[in-house]
Amino acid sequence: MNILVLNCGSSSVKFQLINTDQQLIELNTDKRLAHGVIERIGGPALVHFSVVNADGSSRSHREAVPLRDHSAAIEKIVQWIISQEANIPGISSYADIAAVGHRVVHGGEELTSSMMITDSVIKQIEDCIDLAPLHNPQNLKGIYAIKKVFGGTAKQVAVFDTAFHHTLPDYAYLYAIPYQFYRRHKIRRYGFHGVSHRYVQYRYRTLVGLERENVNVISIHLGNGCSICAIKAGHSLDTSMGMTPLEGLVMGTRSGDIDPAILEHLSHKEGYSQAEVQSVLNKQSGLLGISGLTNDMRELIAEAVENDDRRAKLAIDVFAYRIKKYIGAYLAAMNGASAVIFTGGIGENSDFVREKIAHGLEWLGLHLDYDRNAATIRGKEGKISQDGSRLEAWVIPTNEELMIARDTFRCVMGLELPR
Ligand code: AMP
């Protein structure tokens, strides 16, 4: 079954076309047929599409073309996928794309697993806009656009970033503010990056041959957004992002955890409105805020190592220290774990950052293997701790699109979803 996976942002759409079915899932041989991104929707958009050849190499297509909205962008993607130019084996008409899987950021308390999109599900996703005003409206644009491009009968599935964390116990998801605010406004921890943490959990147990019930790991997703998840007996027990993706670890431009009294203080001292304070915390903080240079970890490492830049070093130190604190906290919350697992752009590629995080965790039983650590970059997966380390460290490149494609297939076929 050919599944179109869509991830819609405010001015961009990312896609993958994945061929999957029950047998391919069992053999882990699902195939990515094409992928791409359209950026700067609303103006002269930048299109970058690639077809994956049978031997794993790819053919690319780039162009700049005016695209007024998400609907036009998605039409462009679909037209290209079925075109003779793309020449994707077995795909030449709309009917060859069996279903569309959407990444949806916030499912609130009700939408706790992947599901077929019906009018009532759309209404529920709309109801969650309050909780994710920056993300859910973009995801909905993709859903409306597919309805328009394919007609009302298109099979669409929503896969929620919050769903993996629906197993958080109340003592982990409640904030210690008056309980009526939870009841009235649903203010609580939801957690995000759930599709990624779920993939890491699945892939780890496949690699080491464990049943889900026996997976006790800490999954550390370090990309532009960063979050960490305590996975006990295969389920999310706690995670660092909260009601919104602003809480927790230090990120590219987001502050993560902060004393809430700072908001009022900052507003008073700088004369900022509430919106300006939010903008500082979301867009001008994190690695960018501390370094004053960039939110890009690669550039920061270069500044720290080659130019001995003090603030670049400080930003990396604050970043790594926060992660270390969370590892300690989660090991206590879980009563121990067998591994910490790195994923995301930084987690998958930066042996430098991984070493900084692991340094000083020997007391917890984590002994890094420096050669393995240095060798496990650019899409490689595997263990990076020494054999016999009581707490292992792994790198598992995330694959959220694969999870979305598989869930879409299962929902369309009416199959049971993995718990
Ligand atoms: P993501 O959001 O998962 O695409 O991750 C983006 C982040 O990964 C950016 O901060 C990049 O600088 C970082 N990144 C990618 N490659 C490397 C690398 N080789 N070393 C350090 N950071 C990297």
CSV table of C-alpha atoms and ligand atoms in Angstrom, one decimal:
chain,number,residue,atom,x,y,z
A,1,MET,CA,0.0,0.0,0.0
A,2,ASN,CA,1.4,3.4,-1.0
A,3,ILE,CA,1.1,5.9,1.8
A,4,LEU,CA,1.7,9.6,1.5
A,5,VAL,CA,3.0,10.9,4.8
A,6,LEU,CA,2.6,14.7,5.4
A,7,ASN,CA,4.0,17.0,7.9
A,8,CYS,CA,2.6,20.5,7.5
A,9,GLY,CA,4.3,23.6,9.1
A,10,SER,CA,3.3,27.2,8.9
A,11,SER,CA,4.9,27.8,5.5
A,12,SER,CA,6.2,24.4,4.6
A,13,VAL,CA,5.1,20.9,3.8
A,14,LYS,CA,7.4,17.9,4.1
A,15,PHE,CA,6.3,14.6,2.6
A,16,GLN,CA,7.4,11.0,2.2
A,17,LEU,CA,5.8,8.3,0.0
A,18,ILE,CA,6.2,4.9,1.7
A,19,ASN,CA,5.2,1.5,0.5
A,20,THR,CA,4.2,-0.7,3.4
A,21,ASP,CA,2.0,-3.7,4.3
A,22,GLN,CA,1.8,-6.3,7.0
A,23,GLN,CA,4.6,-8.5,5.6
A,24,LEU,CA,6.9,-5.5,4.9
A,25,ILE,CA,6.3,-4.3,8.5
A,26,GLU,CA,7.1,-7.8,9.9
A,27,LEU,CA,10.3,-8.0,7.8
A,28,ASN,CA,11.1,-4.3,8.4
A,29,THR,CA,11.5,-3.8,4.7
A,30,ASP,CA,8.9,-1.0,4.0
A,31,LYS,CA,10.2,1.1,1.2
A,32,ARG,CA,10.6,4.9,0.9
A,33,LEU,CA,9.8,5.7,-2.7
A,34,ALA,CA,10.0,9.5,-2.7
A,35,HIS,CA,10.4,12.4,-0.3
A,36,GLY,CA,10.7,16.1,-0.4
A,37,VAL,CA,9.8,19.5,1.0
A,38,ILE,CA,8.1,22.7,-0.2
A,39,GLU,CA,9.2,25.8,1.7
A,40,ARG,CA,8.1,29.4,1.7
A,41,ILE,CA,4.5,28.6,0.8
A,42,GLY,CA,2.5,31.8,0.2
A,43,GLY,CA,5.2,33.4,-2.1
A,44,PRO,CA,7.8,32.1,-4.5
A,45,ALA,CA,8.0,28.7,-3.0
A,46,LEU,CA,11.1,26.5,-3.1
A,47,VAL,CA,10.4,22.9,-4.2
A,48,HIS,CA,12.9,20.1,-3.5
A,49,PHE,CA,11.7,16.6,-4.4
A,50,SER,CA,13.6,13.3,-4.6
A,51,VAL,CA,12.7,9.9,-5.9
A,52,VAL,CA,14.5,6.9,-4.3
A,53,ASN,CA,15.8,4.5,-6.9
A,54,ALA,CA,15.8,0.7,-6.4
A,55,ASP,CA,19.5,0.8,-5.5
A,56,GLY,CA,19.0,3.4,-2.8
A,57,SER,CA,20.4,6.3,-4.8
A,58,SER,CA,18.1,9.2,-5.5
A,59,ARG,CA,17.1,11.6,-8.3
A,60,SER,CA,16.3,15.2,-7.4
A,61,HIS,CA,14.0,17.8,-8.7
A,62,ARG,CA,14.3,21.5,-7.7
A,63,GLU,CA,12.3,24.5,-8.8
A,64,ALA,CA,11.0,27.9,-7.5
A,65,VAL,CA,7.4,28.3,-8.2
A,66,PRO,CA,4.7,30.6,-6.8
A,67,LEU,CA,2.3,28.5,-4.5
A,68,ARG,CA,-0.4,30.5,-2.8
A,69,ASP,CA,-1.3,28.1,0.0
A,70,HIS,CA,-1.0,24.6,1.5
A,71,SER,CA,-3.6,23.3,-0.9
A,72,ALA,CA,-1.6,24.4,-3.9
A,73,ALA,CA,1.5,23.0,-2.4
A,74,ILE,CA,-0.1,19.6,-1.8
A,75,GLU,CA,-1.5,19.5,-5.3
A,76,LYS,CA,2.0,20.2,-6.6
A,77,ILE,CA,3.4,17.3,-4.5
A,78,VAL,CA,0.7,14.8,-5.7
A,79,GLN,CA,0.9,15.9,-9.3
A,80,TRP,CA,4.7,15.4,-9.3
A,81,ILE,CA,4.4,12.0,-7.5
A,82,ILE,CA,2.1,10.6,-10.3
A,83,SER,CA,4.0,12.4,-13.1
A,84,GLN,CA,6.1,10.7,-15.8
A,85,GLU,CA,9.0,12.8,-14.8
A,86,ALA,CA,9.1,11.3,-11.3
A,87,ASN,CA,8.5,7.9,-12.9
A,88,ILE,CA,7.9,6.1,-9.6
A,89,PRO,CA,7.2,2.4,-10.3
A,90,GLY,CA,3.5,1.5,-9.9
A,91,ILE,CA,2.4,5.1,-9.4
A,92,SER,CA,0.7,7.0,-12.2
A,93,SER,CA,-2.7,8.2,-10.9
A,94,TYR,CA,-4.3,9.5,-7.7
A,95,ALA,CA,-5.8,6.0,-7.1
A,96,ASP,CA,-2.2,4.6,-6.7
A,97,ILE,CA,-1.9,6.6,-3.5
A,98,ALA,CA,-4.0,4.5,-1.1
A,99,ALA,CA,-4.1,6.8,1.9
A,100,VAL,CA,-2.5,9.9,3.5
A,101,GLY,CA,-1.0,9.9,7.0
A,102,HIS,CA,-0.7,13.3,8.8
A,103,ARG,CA,1.5,14.2,11.7
A,104,VAL,CA,-0.8,16.1,14.1
A,105,VAL,CA,0.9,17.8,17.0
A,106,HIS,CA,-1.8,17.9,19.7
A,107,GLY,CA,-4.5,15.4,20.3
A,108,GLY,CA,-5.4,16.6,23.8
A,109,GLU,CA,-6.8,14.1,26.3
A,110,GLU,CA,-9.2,12.5,24.0
A,111,LEU,CA,-7.2,11.6,20.9
A,112,THR,CA,-4.9,9.1,22.4
A,113,SER,CA,-4.0,6.8,19.4
A,114,SER,CA,-3.7,7.1,15.6
A,115,MET,CA,-7.1,7.1,13.9
A,116,MET,CA,-9.0,7.5,10.6
A,117,ILE,CA,-9.9,11.2,10.1
A,118,THR,CA,-13.6,11.7,10.0
A,119,ASP,CA,-15.6,15.0,10.4
A,120,SER,CA,-15.9,14.4,14.1
A,121,VAL,CA,-12.1,13.8,14.4
A,122,ILE,CA,-11.5,17.0,12.5
A,123,LYS,CA,-13.7,18.8,15.0
A,124,GLN,CA,-11.8,17.3,17.9
A,125,ILE,CA,-8.4,18.4,16.3
A,126,GLU,CA,-9.9,21.9,15.9
A,127,ASP,CA,-10.9,21.8,19.6
A,128,CYS,CA,-7.2,21.3,20.5
A,129,ILE,CA,-6.2,24.5,18.7
A,130,ASP,CA,-6.4,26.2,22.0
A,131,LEU,CA,-3.7,23.9,23.4
A,132,ALA,CA,-1.4,24.1,20.3
A,133,PRO,CA,-2.2,27.4,18.5
A,134,LEU,CA,1.0,27.3,16.5
A,135,HIS,CA,0.8,23.8,15.3
A,136,ASN,CA,-2.7,22.3,15.0
A,137,PRO,CA,-4.0,24.9,12.5
A,138,GLN,CA,-1.1,24.0,10.2
A,139,ASN,CA,-1.8,20.3,10.5
A,140,LEU,CA,-5.5,21.0,9.7
A,141,LYS,CA,-4.5,22.9,6.6
A,142,GLY,CA,-3.0,19.7,5.3
A,143,ILE,CA,-6.1,17.7,6.1
A,144,TYR,CA,-8.4,20.2,4.4
A,145,ALA,CA,-6.1,20.3,1.4
A,146,ILE,CA,-6.1,16.5,0.9
A,147,LYS,CA,-9.9,16.6,1.0
A,148,LYS,CA,-9.9,19.3,-1.7
A,149,VAL,CA,-7.2,17.6,-3.9
A,150,PHE,CA,-8.5,14.0,-3.6
A,151,GLY,CA,-12.1,14.6,-3.0
A,152,GLY,CA,-14.2,13.8,0.1
A,153,THR,CA,-13.5,10.0,-0.1
A,154,ALA,CA,-9.7,10.2,0.5
A,155,LYS,CA,-8.6,8.0,3.3
A,156,GLN,CA,-6.8,10.1,5.9
A,157,VAL,CA,-5.2,9.1,9.2
A,158,ALA,CA,-4.0,11.3,12.0
A,159,VAL,CA,-1.0,10.3,14.0
A,160,PHE,CA,-0.6,12.4,17.2
A,161,ASP,CA,2.7,13.6,18.7
A,162,THR,CA,1.0,13.6,22.1
A,163,ALA,CA,-0.5,10.1,21.9
A,164,PHE,CA,2.5,8.1,23.1
A,165,HIS,CA,2.4,10.0,26.4
A,166,HIS,CA,-1.2,9.2,27.2
A,167,THR,CA,0.1,6.6,29.7
A,168,LEU,CA,1.7,9.3,31.9
A,169,PRO,CA,0.3,8.8,35.5
A,170,ASP,CA,-1.6,11.7,37.0
A,171,TYR,CA,1.3,12.4,39.4
A,172,ALA,CA,3.6,13.0,36.4
A,173,TYR,CA,1.2,15.0,34.3
A,174,LEU,CA,-0.3,17.3,36.9
A,175,TYR,CA,1.2,20.7,37.6
A,176,ALA,CA,1.0,21.8,41.2
A,177,ILE,CA,-1.5,24.6,40.6
A,178,PRO,CA,-5.1,24.7,41.8
A,179,TYR,CA,-6.7,21.5,40.5
A,180,GLN,CA,-9.7,23.3,39.1
A,181,PHE,CA,-7.4,24.7,36.3
A,182,TYR,CA,-6.8,21.2,35.2
A,183,ARG,CA,-10.5,20.4,35.3
A,184,ARG,CA,-11.6,23.7,33.6
A,185,HIS,CA,-8.9,24.3,31.1
A,186,LYS,CA,-7.1,20.9,30.8
A,187,ILE,CA,-3.8,22.5,31.9
A,188,ARG,CA,-1.5,19.5,32.3
A,189,ARG,CA,1.6,17.9,30.8
A,190,TYR,CA,0.9,16.3,27.4
A,191,GLY,CA,4.4,15.8,26.1
A,192,PHE,CA,5.5,15.8,22.4
A,193,HIS,CA,7.9,14.0,20.0
A,194,GLY,CA,5.8,11.0,20.9
A,195,VAL,CA,6.1,9.4,17.4
A,196,SER,CA,9.9,9.7,17.7
A,197,HIS,CA,10.1,8.3,21.2
A,198,ARG,CA,7.8,5.5,20.2
A,199,TYR,CA,9.9,4.6,17.2
A,200,VAL,CA,13.1,4.6,19.4
A,201,GLN,CA,11.3,2.2,21.9
A,202,TYR,CA,10.2,-0.1,19.0
A,203,ARG,CA,13.5,-0.1,17.3
A,204,TYR,CA,15.5,-0.7,20.5
A,205,ARG,CA,13.4,-3.7,21.4
A,206,THR,CA,13.7,-5.1,17.9
A,207,LEU,CA,17.5,-4.7,18.0
A,208,VAL,CA,18.0,-6.3,21.4
A,209,GLY,CA,15.2,-8.8,21.1
A,210,LEU,CA,13.1,-7.7,24.0
A,211,GLU,CA,9.3,-7.9,24.6
A,212,ARG,CA,7.8,-4.4,24.9
A,213,GLU,CA,7.0,-5.0,28.6
A,214,ASN,CA,10.7,-5.4,29.3
A,215,VAL,CA,11.8,-2.1,27.7
A,216,ASN,CA,13.1,0.3,30.4
A,217,VAL,CA,15.0,3.1,28.6
A,218,ILE,CA,15.5,6.8,28.5
A,219,SER,CA,14.9,8.2,25.0
A,220,ILE,CA,16.7,11.5,24.3
A,221,HIS,CA,15.5,13.4,21.2
A,222,LEU,CA,17.9,16.2,20.4
A,223,GLY,CA,17.0,18.2,17.3
A,224,ASN,CA,16.0,21.8,16.9
A,225,GLY,CA,13.4,20.9,19.5
A,226,CYS,CA,14.6,18.6,22.3
A,227,SER,CA,12.8,16.3,24.7
A,228,ILE,CA,13.6,13.3,26.9
A,229,CYS,CA,11.2,10.5,27.8
A,230,ALA,CA,11.3,7.9,30.6
A,231,ILE,CA,10.0,4.7,29.0
A,232,LYS,CA,9.1,2.1,31.6
A,233,ALA,CA,7.8,-1.3,30.6
A,234,GLY,CA,7.5,0.0,27.1
A,235,HIS,CA,5.3,3.0,28.0
A,236,SER,CA,5.9,6.7,28.5
A,237,LEU,CA,6.1,7.3,32.2
A,238,ASP,CA,7.3,10.9,32.1
A,239,THR,CA,8.6,13.4,29.5
A,240,SER,CA,10.2,16.8,29.6
A,241,MET,CA,7.9,18.8,27.3
A,242,GLY,CA,4.7,19.9,29.0
A,243,MET,CA,1.4,21.5,28.1
A,244,THR,CA,3.4,23.0,25.2
A,245,PRO,CA,6.7,22.1,23.6
A,246,LEU,CA,8.4,25.0,25.5
A,247,GLU,CA,9.1,23.1,28.7
A,248,GLY,CA,12.1,20.9,29.6
A,249,LEU,CA,15.4,20.7,27.9
A,250,VAL,CA,17.4,23.6,26.4
A,251,MET,CA,16.6,23.8,22.7
A,252,GLY,CA,17.7,25.6,19.6
A,253,THR,CA,15.8,28.8,20.4
A,254,ARG,CA,13.5,27.7,23.3
A,255,SER,CA,14.4,28.1,26.9
A,256,GLY,CA,13.0,24.9,28.3
A,257,ASP,CA,12.5,24.9,32.1
A,258,ILE,CA,12.5,28.4,33.7
A,259,ASP,CA,11.3,29.9,37.0
A,260,PRO,CA,7.8,31.2,36.1
A,261,ALA,CA,8.4,34.3,38.1
A,262,ILE,CA,10.9,35.4,35.5
A,263,LEU,CA,8.1,36.1,33.0
A,264,GLU,CA,6.6,38.9,35.1
A,265,HIS,CA,10.0,40.2,36.1
A,266,LEU,CA,11.2,40.4,32.4
A,267,SER,CA,8.0,42.0,31.4
A,268,HIS,CA,8.4,44.6,34.1
A,269,LYS,CA,12.1,45.3,33.5
A,270,GLU,CA,12.0,45.4,29.7
A,271,GLY,CA,8.4,46.7,29.2
A,272,TYR,CA,7.5,43.6,27.3
A,273,SER,CA,3.9,42.5,26.6
A,274,GLN,CA,2.9,38.9,27.3
A,275,ALA,CA,3.3,38.1,23.6
A,276,GLU,CA,6.8,39.6,23.6
A,277,VAL,CA,7.8,37.5,26.6
A,278,GLN,CA,6.5,34.4,24.9
A,279,SER,CA,8.5,35.3,21.8
A,280,VAL,CA,11.7,35.7,23.8
A,281,LEU,CA,11.2,32.3,25.4
A,282,ASN,CA,10.3,30.5,22.1
A,283,LYS,CA,12.4,32.3,19.5
A,284,GLN,CA,15.3,34.0,21.1
A,285,SER,CA,16.4,31.7,24.0
A,286,GLY,CA,18.0,28.3,24.2
A,287,LEU,CA,21.3,27.8,22.4
A,288,LEU,CA,20.8,31.0,20.4
A,289,GLY,CA,20.0,33.1,23.5
A,290,ILE,CA,23.0,31.9,25.5
A,291,SER,CA,25.6,32.0,22.7
A,292,GLY,CA,24.3,35.1,21.0
A,293,LEU,CA,25.4,33.4,17.8
A,294,THR,CA,23.2,30.7,16.5
A,295,ASN,CA,20.7,27.9,17.2
A,296,ASP,CA,22.7,25.5,15.0
A,297,MET,CA,24.7,23.0,17.1
A,298,ARG,CA,27.2,22.4,14.3
A,299,GLU,CA,28.1,26.0,14.2
A,300,LEU,CA,28.3,26.3,18.0
A,301,ILE,CA,30.7,23.4,18.2
A,302,ALA,CA,32.9,24.9,15.5
A,303,GLU,CA,32.9,28.2,17.4
A,304,ALA,CA,33.6,26.5,20.7
A,305,VAL,CA,36.4,24.1,19.4
A,306,GLU,CA,38.0,26.2,16.7
A,307,ASN,CA,37.6,29.8,18.1
A,308,ASP,CA,37.4,29.0,21.8
A,309,ASP,CA,34.3,31.1,22.0
A,310,ARG,CA,33.3,31.4,25.6
A,311,ARG,CA,29.5,31.8,25.1
A,312,ALA,CA,29.3,29.1,22.5
A,313,LYS,CA,31.0,26.7,25.1
A,314,LEU,CA,28.6,28.0,27.8
A,315,ALA,CA,25.6,27.3,25.6
A,316,ILE,CA,26.7,23.7,25.0
A,317,ASP,CA,27.5,23.2,28.7
A,318,VAL,CA,24.1,24.4,29.8
A,319,PHE,CA,22.5,22.2,27.1
A,320,ALA,CA,24.4,19.1,28.2
A,321,TYR,CA,24.0,19.8,32.0
A,322,ARG,CA,20.2,20.1,31.7
A,323,ILE,CA,20.1,16.7,29.9
A,324,LYS,CA,22.3,15.1,32.6
A,325,LYS,CA,19.9,16.4,35.3
A,326,TYR,CA,16.9,14.8,33.6
A,327,ILE,CA,18.7,11.5,33.1
A,328,GLY,CA,19.4,11.4,36.9
A,329,ALA,CA,15.8,12.4,37.7
A,330,TYR,CA,14.3,9.8,35.3
A,331,LEU,CA,16.5,7.0,36.5
A,332,ALA,CA,15.1,7.7,40.0
A,333,ALA,CA,11.5,7.9,38.7
A,334,MET,CA,11.9,4.6,36.8
A,335,ASN,CA,13.9,2.8,39.5
A,336,GLY,CA,16.7,2.3,36.9
A,337,ALA,CA,16.9,1.7,33.2
A,338,SER,CA,19.0,-0.5,30.9
A,339,ALA,CA,19.9,2.2,28.3
A,340,VAL,CA,19.9,5.9,27.3
A,341,ILE,CA,19.2,6.3,23.6
A,342,PHE,CA,20.1,9.3,21.5
A,343,THR,CA,18.2,10.4,18.5
A,344,GLY,CA,17.4,13.6,16.4
A,345,GLY,CA,19.8,15.7,14.4
A,346,ILE,CA,22.2,16.4,17.3
A,347,GLY,CA,21.7,13.1,19.1
A,348,GLU,CA,22.4,11.1,15.9
A,349,ASN,CA,25.3,13.2,14.6
A,350,SER,CA,27.2,14.8,17.4
A,351,ASP,CA,29.6,12.4,19.2
A,352,PHE,CA,30.9,15.6,20.8
A,353,VAL,CA,27.6,16.5,22.6
A,354,ARG,CA,27.0,12.8,23.5
A,355,GLU,CA,30.4,12.6,25.1
A,356,LYS,CA,29.7,15.8,27.1
A,357,ILE,CA,26.4,14.3,28.4
A,358,ALA,CA,27.9,10.9,29.2
A,359,HIS,CA,30.9,12.4,31.0
A,360,GLY,CA,30.4,12.1,34.7
A,361,LEU,CA,27.6,9.5,34.5
A,362,GLU,CA,30.1,6.6,35.3
A,363,TRP,CA,28.7,6.5,38.8
A,364,LEU,CA,25.3,5.7,37.3
A,365,GLY,CA,27.0,2.8,35.4
A,366,LEU,CA,27.4,4.5,32.0
A,367,HIS,CA,30.9,3.9,30.4
A,368,LEU,CA,31.1,5.4,27.0
A,369,ASP,CA,33.1,3.6,24.3
A,370,TYR,CA,34.9,6.5,22.6
A,371,ASP,CA,35.6,4.7,19.3
A,372,ARG,CA,32.0,3.5,19.0
A,373,ASN,CA,30.8,6.9,19.9
A,374,ALA,CA,32.9,8.6,17.2
A,375,ALA,CA,32.0,6.0,14.6
A,376,THR,CA,28.2,6.2,15.2
A,377,ILE,CA,27.2,9.2,13.2
A,378,ARG,CA,25.3,10.1,9.9
A,379,GLY,CA,22.5,7.6,10.1
A,380,LYS,CA,24.4,4.7,11.8
A,381,GLU,CA,22.7,3.0,14.7
A,382,GLY,CA,24.1,0.9,17.5
A,383,LYS,CA,25.5,0.8,21.0
A,384,ILE,CA,28.1,3.4,22.0
A,385,SER,CA,28.8,2.3,25.5
A,386,GLN,CA,31.5,-0.3,26.6
A,387,ASP,CA,30.4,-3.9,26.8
A,388,GLY,CA,29.4,-4.7,30.3
A,389,SER,CA,28.3,-1.1,31.0
A,390,ARG,CA,25.4,-1.3,33.6
A,391,LEU,CA,23.7,1.6,31.9
A,392,GLU,CA,24.1,1.3,28.1
A,393,ALA,CA,24.1,4.2,25.6
A,394,TRP,CA,22.7,3.8,22.1
A,395,VAL,CA,22.2,5.9,19.0
A,396,ILE,CA,19.0,5.1,17.1
A,397,PRO,CA,18.2,7.5,14.2
A,398,THR,CA,14.6,8.4,14.4
A,399,ASN,CA,12.0,7.6,11.7
A,400,GLU,CA,8.8,9.3,12.5
A,401,GLU,CA,7.5,9.0,8.9
A,402,LEU,CA,7.8,5.2,9.0
A,403,MET,CA,5.7,5.1,12.2
A,404,ILE,CA,3.1,7.3,10.5
A,405,ALA,CA,3.0,5.2,7.3
A,406,ARG,CA,2.6,2.0,9.3
A,407,ASP,CA,-0.2,3.4,11.6
A,408,THR,CA,-1.9,4.7,8.5
A,409,PHE,CA,-1.8,1.3,6.9
A,410,ARG,CA,-3.1,-0.4,10.0
A,411,CYS,CA,-5.9,2.2,10.5
A,412,VAL,CA,-7.0,1.8,6.8
A,413,MET,CA,-7.0,-2.0,7.1
A,414,GLY,CA,-8.8,-1.9,10.4
A,415,LEU,CA,-5.9,-3.7,12.1
A,416,GLU,CA,-5.1,-3.4,15.8
A,417,LEU,CA,-2.5,-0.7,16.6
A,418,PRO,CA,0.5,-1.7,18.6
A,419,ARG,CA,-0.4,-0.8,22.2
B,1,AMP,P1,16.7,18.1,13.6
B,1,AMP,O1,15.7,19.2,14.1
B,1,AMP,O2,16.5,16.8,14.2
B,1,AMP,O3,16.8,18.2,12.1
B,1,AMP,O4,18.1,18.6,14.2
B,1,AMP,C1,18.7,19.8,13.8
B,1,AMP,C2,19.9,20.1,14.7
B,1,AMP,O5,20.9,19.0,14.5
B,1,AMP,C3,20.6,21.4,14.4
B,1,AMP,O6,21.0,22.0,15.6
B,1,AMP,C4,21.9,20.9,13.8
B,1,AMP,O7,23.0,21.8,14.0
B,1,AMP,C5,22.2,19.6,14.5
B,1,AMP,N1,23.1,18.7,13.8
B,1,AMP,C6,23.0,18.1,12.6
B,1,AMP,N2,24.2,17.5,12.3
B,1,AMP,C7,25.1,17.8,13.3
B,1,AMP,C8,26.4,17.4,13.6
B,1,AMP,N3,27.2,16.7,12.7
B,1,AMP,N4,27.0,17.9,14.8
B,1,AMP,C9,26.3,18.6,15.6
B,1,AMP,N5,25.0,18.9,15.4
B,1,AMP,C10,24.4,18.5,14.3
